[in-house]
Coordinates of C-alpha atoms and ligand atoms in Angstrom, one line a residue:
M3 CA 9.5 19.3 51.4
L4 CA 10.3 17.8 54.8
K5 CA 7.5 15.8 56.3
R6 CA 7.0 15.6 60.0
I7 CA 5.1 12.8 61.6
S8 CA 3.4 13.5 64.9
A9 CA 2.3 10.8 67.2
L10 CA -1.0 11.3 68.9
F11 CA -1.7 9.5 72.1
L12 CA -5.5 9.1 72.0
A13 CA -7.5 8.8 75.3
G14 CA -4.4 7.5 77.0
A15 CA -4.4 4.6 74.6
V16 CA -1.0 3.1 74.2
A17 CA -1.2 -0.2 72.4
M18 CA 1.0 -2.7 74.2
T19 CA 2.4 -5.3 72.0
M20 CA 3.1 -9.0 72.6
A21 CA 6.7 -10.1 72.3
G22 CA 7.7 -12.6 69.6
C23 CA 4.1 -13.1 68.3
G24 CA 3.7 -14.7 65.0
S25 CA 7.4 -15.3 64.5
G26 CA 8.8 -18.5 63.1
G27 CA 7.4 -21.1 60.8
P28 CA 7.1 -21.2 57.0
G29 CA 6.6 -17.6 56.1
G30 CA 7.8 -15.7 59.1
S31 CA 11.4 -15.2 60.2
A32 CA 13.3 -18.0 61.8
P33 CA 13.2 -17.5 65.6
G34 CA 16.1 -15.4 66.7
D35 CA 17.3 -14.3 63.2
G36 CA 16.1 -10.7 63.9
K37 CA 14.5 -10.4 60.4
I38 CA 10.9 -9.4 60.0
T39 CA 8.5 -10.7 57.4
M40 CA 5.6 -8.4 56.7
G41 CA 2.4 -9.3 54.8
F42 CA 1.1 -6.1 53.2
S43 CA -2.3 -5.9 51.4
Q44 CA -2.5 -2.8 49.3
V45 CA -5.9 -1.4 48.1
G46 CA -5.0 -1.3 44.4
A47 CA -3.3 1.0 41.9
E48 CA -6.2 3.4 41.4
S49 CA -4.4 6.7 41.7
G50 CA -1.0 8.5 41.5
W51 CA -1.2 8.6 45.3
R52 CA -1.5 4.9 45.5
T53 CA 1.5 4.3 43.2
A54 CA 3.6 6.6 45.4
N55 CA 2.4 4.8 48.5
T56 CA 3.3 1.4 47.2
K57 CA 6.7 2.6 46.2
S58 CA 7.3 4.1 49.6
V59 CA 6.3 0.9 51.4
Q60 CA 8.4 -1.3 49.1
E61 CA 11.5 0.9 49.3
A62 CA 11.2 1.3 53.1
A63 CA 11.0 -2.4 53.5
E64 CA 14.1 -2.9 51.5
N65 CA 16.0 -0.3 53.4
A66 CA 14.9 -1.7 56.8
G67 CA 15.7 -5.3 55.8
V68 CA 12.1 -6.3 56.1
T69 CA 10.9 -9.2 53.8
L70 CA 7.8 -7.9 52.2
K71 CA 5.0 -10.1 50.9
F72 CA 2.9 -7.7 48.9
S73 CA -0.5 -8.1 47.3
D74 CA -2.7 -5.7 45.3
A75 CA -6.4 -6.2 46.0
Q76 CA -7.6 -4.3 42.9
Q77 CA -10.0 -2.3 45.1
K78 CA -11.9 -5.4 46.3
Q79 CA -12.4 -6.2 49.9
E80 CA -12.7 -10.0 49.3
N81 CA -9.2 -9.9 47.8
Q82 CA -7.8 -8.2 50.9
I83 CA -9.5 -10.7 53.2
K84 CA -8.0 -13.6 51.1
A85 CA -4.5 -12.0 51.2
I86 CA -4.7 -11.5 55.0
R87 CA -5.8 -15.2 55.5
S88 CA -2.9 -16.3 53.3
Y89 CA -0.5 -14.2 55.4
I90 CA -1.9 -15.8 58.5
Q91 CA -1.3 -19.3 57.0
Q92 CA 2.2 -18.3 56.1
K93 CA 2.8 -17.2 59.7
V94 CA 4.3 -13.8 58.8
D95 CA 5.5 -11.7 61.7
V96 CA 3.2 -8.7 61.1
I97 CA 0.4 -7.9 58.8
A98 CA -0.2 -4.4 57.5
F99 CA -3.0 -3.3 55.2
S100 CA -4.8 -0.3 53.9
P101 CA -8.5 -1.2 54.1
V102 CA -10.4 -0.5 50.9
V103 CA -13.6 0.1 52.9
E104 CA -14.2 0.7 56.6
S105 CA -16.6 -2.1 57.5
G106 CA -16.5 -5.9 57.6
W107 CA -13.1 -6.6 59.0
D108 CA -13.8 -8.1 62.5
T109 CA -13.8 -11.7 61.6
V110 CA -10.5 -11.8 59.7
L111 CA -8.8 -9.5 62.2
K112 CA -9.9 -11.9 65.0
E113 CA -8.3 -14.7 63.0
A114 CA -5.0 -12.8 62.9
G115 CA -5.3 -12.2 66.7
T116 CA -5.9 -15.9 67.4
A117 CA -2.8 -16.7 65.4
G118 CA -0.9 -14.2 67.5
I119 CA 0.0 -12.0 64.4
P120 CA -0.1 -8.2 65.1
V121 CA -1.9 -6.0 62.6
I122 CA -1.1 -2.5 61.6
L123 CA -3.6 -0.3 59.7
T124 CA -1.9 2.0 57.3
D125 CA -3.5 4.9 55.4
R126 CA -7.1 4.0 56.0
A127 CA -9.2 3.1 59.1
V128 CA -11.6 0.4 59.9
D129 CA -14.8 1.0 61.9
S130 CA -14.4 -2.0 64.3
A131 CA -15.7 -1.2 67.8
D132 CA -12.9 -3.4 69.2
T133 CA -9.7 -1.4 68.7
T134 CA -7.6 -4.2 70.2
L135 CA -8.0 -6.0 66.8
Y136 CA -5.1 -3.9 65.5
R137 CA -2.1 -2.4 67.2
T138 CA -1.9 1.0 65.6
F139 CA -3.3 3.1 62.8
L140 CA -0.8 5.2 60.7
G141 CA -2.3 7.7 58.3
S142 CA -3.8 11.1 57.6
D143 CA -6.7 12.8 59.3
F144 CA -9.2 12.7 56.4
I145 CA -11.8 14.7 58.2
E146 CA -9.3 17.6 58.7
E147 CA -8.5 17.4 55.0
G148 CA -12.2 17.9 54.1
R149 CA -12.4 20.8 56.5
K150 CA -9.3 22.4 54.9
A151 CA -11.0 22.2 51.5
G152 CA -14.2 23.7 52.9
K153 CA -12.3 26.6 54.6
W154 CA -10.6 27.6 51.4
L155 CA -13.9 27.7 49.7
V156 CA -15.5 29.8 52.4
E157 CA -12.6 32.3 52.2
E158 CA -12.6 32.3 48.3
F159 CA -16.3 33.3 48.2
K160 CA -16.3 35.5 51.3
D161 CA -17.3 38.7 49.3
S162 CA -20.0 37.0 47.2
K163 CA -23.7 37.3 48.0
D164 CA -24.7 34.7 45.4
S165 CA -25.3 31.1 46.0
V166 CA -22.4 28.8 45.1
N167 CA -23.3 25.5 43.3
I168 CA -20.9 22.7 44.2
V169 CA -20.5 19.3 42.6
E170 CA -18.6 16.7 44.6
L171 CA -16.6 13.7 43.2
Q172 CA -16.4 11.2 46.1
G173 CA -13.8 8.6 46.6
T174 CA -14.6 4.8 46.8
T175 CA -17.9 4.3 48.4
G176 CA -17.6 3.1 52.0
S177 CA -13.9 4.0 52.2
A178 CA -12.6 6.1 55.1
P179 CA -11.2 8.9 52.9
A180 CA -14.5 9.2 51.0
N181 CA -16.6 9.2 54.2
D182 CA -14.4 11.6 56.2
R183 CA -13.5 14.0 53.4
K184 CA -17.2 14.4 52.6
A185 CA -18.0 14.9 56.3
G186 CA -15.2 17.4 57.0
F187 CA -16.1 19.5 54.0
A188 CA -19.9 19.4 54.8
E189 CA -19.2 20.5 58.4
V190 CA -17.4 23.7 57.3
I191 CA -19.7 24.8 54.4
G192 CA -22.9 23.6 56.1
A193 CA -22.7 26.7 58.3
D194 CA -23.4 29.0 55.3
P195 CA -26.6 28.6 53.3
R196 CA -25.0 30.1 50.2
F197 CA -23.1 26.8 49.6
K198 CA -25.1 24.1 47.9
V199 CA -23.9 20.7 47.0
I200 CA -26.1 20.2 43.9
A201 CA -24.6 16.8 42.9
S202 CA -22.4 14.3 44.7
Q203 CA -21.3 10.9 43.3
T204 CA -18.5 8.4 43.6
G205 CA -15.7 8.6 41.0
D206 CA -13.9 5.7 42.7
F207 CA -10.7 7.7 43.1
T208 CA -9.8 7.1 39.4
R209 CA -9.2 9.5 36.6
A210 CA -11.5 7.7 34.1
K211 CA -14.4 7.6 36.5
G212 CA -13.8 11.2 37.5
K213 CA -14.1 12.2 33.8
E214 CA -17.2 10.1 33.2
V215 CA -19.1 11.4 36.3
M216 CA -18.1 15.0 35.6
E217 CA -19.5 14.7 32.1
A218 CA -22.8 13.6 33.6
F219 CA -22.7 16.4 36.1
L220 CA -22.1 19.0 33.3
K221 CA -25.0 17.6 31.2
S222 CA -27.6 17.8 34.0
N223 CA -26.3 21.0 35.8
P224 CA -25.7 24.0 33.5
D225 CA -24.6 26.2 36.4
I226 CA -21.7 24.6 38.3
D227 CA -19.4 27.0 40.2
V228 CA -17.2 24.6 42.1
L229 CA -15.9 21.1 41.9
Y230 CA -14.7 19.4 45.0
A231 CA -12.9 16.2 44.1
H232 CA -11.7 13.8 46.9
N233 CA -8.5 13.2 45.1
D234 CA -6.3 14.7 42.3
D235 CA -6.9 11.9 39.8
M236 CA -10.6 12.4 39.8
G237 CA -10.1 16.2 39.5
L238 CA -7.7 15.6 36.5
G239 CA -10.3 13.4 34.8
A240 CA -13.0 16.1 35.5
I241 CA -10.7 18.8 33.9
E242 CA -10.9 16.8 30.7
A243 CA -14.6 16.7 30.9
I244 CA -14.9 20.5 31.7
E245 CA -12.6 21.4 28.7
G246 CA -14.6 19.0 26.5
A247 CA -17.7 20.9 27.5
G248 CA -16.1 24.2 26.3
K249 CA -15.5 25.6 29.8
V250 CA -12.3 26.8 31.5
P251 CA -11.2 24.7 34.5
G252 CA -10.0 26.9 37.4
K253 CA -12.0 29.9 36.0
D254 CA -15.5 29.0 34.9
I255 CA -15.5 26.2 37.5
K256 CA -13.2 26.5 40.5
I257 CA -11.6 23.2 41.5
I258 CA -10.4 21.9 44.9
T259 CA -8.7 18.5 45.1
I260 CA -6.9 16.4 47.7
D261 CA -3.5 14.6 47.5
A262 CA -0.9 16.9 45.9
V263 CA 0.7 14.4 43.6
K264 CA 2.9 15.8 40.8
D265 CA 0.2 15.7 38.1
G266 CA -2.2 17.5 40.4
M267 CA 0.4 20.1 41.4
Q268 CA 1.2 20.7 37.7
A269 CA -2.5 21.4 37.0
L270 CA -2.5 23.7 40.1
A271 CA 0.5 25.6 38.9
D272 CA -1.1 25.8 35.4
G273 CA -4.2 27.4 36.9
K274 CA -6.5 24.5 36.1
I275 CA -6.9 23.6 39.8
N276 CA -7.4 26.3 42.4
Y277 CA -6.4 24.6 45.6
I278 CA -5.0 21.3 46.8
V279 CA -5.1 19.8 50.3
E280 CA -2.1 17.6 50.8
C281 CA -2.4 13.9 51.7
S282 CA 1.1 12.3 52.1
P283 CA 1.6 8.8 50.7
L284 CA 5.1 8.5 52.1
L285 CA 4.2 6.2 54.9
G286 CA 6.7 3.5 54.3
P287 CA 9.5 4.5 56.8
Q288 CA 7.1 5.1 59.7
L289 CA 5.4 1.8 58.9
M290 CA 8.6 -0.1 59.1
D291 CA 9.5 1.6 62.4
L292 CA 6.2 0.7 63.9
A293 CA 6.4 -2.9 62.6
A294 CA 9.8 -3.3 64.2
K295 CA 8.5 -2.1 67.6
V296 CA 5.4 -4.2 67.4
V297 CA 7.3 -7.4 66.6
K298 CA 9.8 -6.7 69.4
G299 CA 7.0 -6.3 71.9
E300 CA 7.6 -2.6 72.4
S301 CA 4.7 -0.2 73.0
V302 CA 3.4 2.0 70.1
P303 CA 0.9 4.8 69.9
A304 CA -2.6 3.8 69.1
R305 CA -2.8 6.5 66.4
V306 CA 0.0 8.1 64.3
V307 CA -1.3 11.1 62.3
T308 CA 0.6 12.3 59.2
E309 CA 1.2 16.0 59.3
E310 CA 0.2 17.7 56.0
T311 CA -0.1 21.1 54.3
T312 CA -2.1 22.8 51.6
F313 CA -1.1 24.4 48.3
T314 CA -2.3 27.5 46.4
Q315 CA -1.3 28.0 42.7
E316 CA 1.7 30.1 43.7
Q317 CA 2.9 27.6 46.3
A318 CA 2.6 24.8 43.8
K319 CA 4.9 26.5 41.4
E320 CA 7.5 26.8 44.2
A321 CA 7.1 23.2 45.4
L322 CA 7.0 21.4 42.0
P323 CA 10.7 21.2 41.3
S324 CA 11.4 19.3 44.5
R325 CA 8.2 17.3 44.7
Q326 CA 9.0 13.6 45.3
Y327 CA 5.9 12.1 44.0
Ligands
AHR428 O1 -6.6 6.6 51.1 C1 -5.9 7.6 50.4 C2 -6.6 7.9 49.2 O2 -6.6 6.8 48.3 C3 -5.9 9.0 48.3 O3 -6.3 10.2 48.6 C4 -6.5 8.6 46.9 O4 -5.8 9.2 45.9 C5 -6.2 7.1 47.0 O5 -6.7 6.4 46.0

């Protein structure tokens, strides 16, 4: 499926970039050689989405002739801060990272600013009040993803008078997708008192934790109608738990997930998931374009939002053969 990326200019904010900043020295490109060195701190390898995102960034860097210094933070903020400090020391031309959680970045981002190295946020946001600490933020609208999940649910149960018991598997605590997907979903279902979130807990975006938490949900809640999982992997782990408890996923318990990676789409096509909201991991090419502009001193939009779709079971069957990730 073709992806379109739309640039949103927020509040007239166009981030002006400084020419030549951070270039030269041990880790960066030699002045005038035109090559870019990027330090990239990835969250981890917690999900199929993350694996696809890492591949997209690595392939795009190679295609663009960007020297990529890559580190995997294993879902730990302290590892990301260490990696960013090391990129500053190495004098890379640009730093990009996908922040594991939203808070606690101001100090290290100021250090990058003082060193004159531009920073690009990719995939996830930070909650810093000072938005000049980074040049742009490329990624999905996670609140909208949560709203899309909620809208499907409202439509699905539009003819029912009964209350609907929902359990929620949240992403990593404190991360932008966990905060926003919860908020967007709650905003939509909150208008209708039939919808009750009877349990909500983190599954850390992993299959193993999704299974473990769903097992606990099933033990303490005999009457679950719907599972809302903040990503496919947790949903897939939960399906194992549901089957282990003798219930039929997609029928006894309706399941909504987010991402649309191949394994999730297969489960959707097989009728085990009912609806998936897409979150595209293919951010690499846009990231390299933004990095080239930022390093050259060209202006870039303050926010670049990835445009995404949704999938029903029928749509998943059609999309699966050409699914890239
Ligand atoms: O930040 C994007 C989220 O992180 C994906 O939805 C999830 O699968 C990943 O771990």
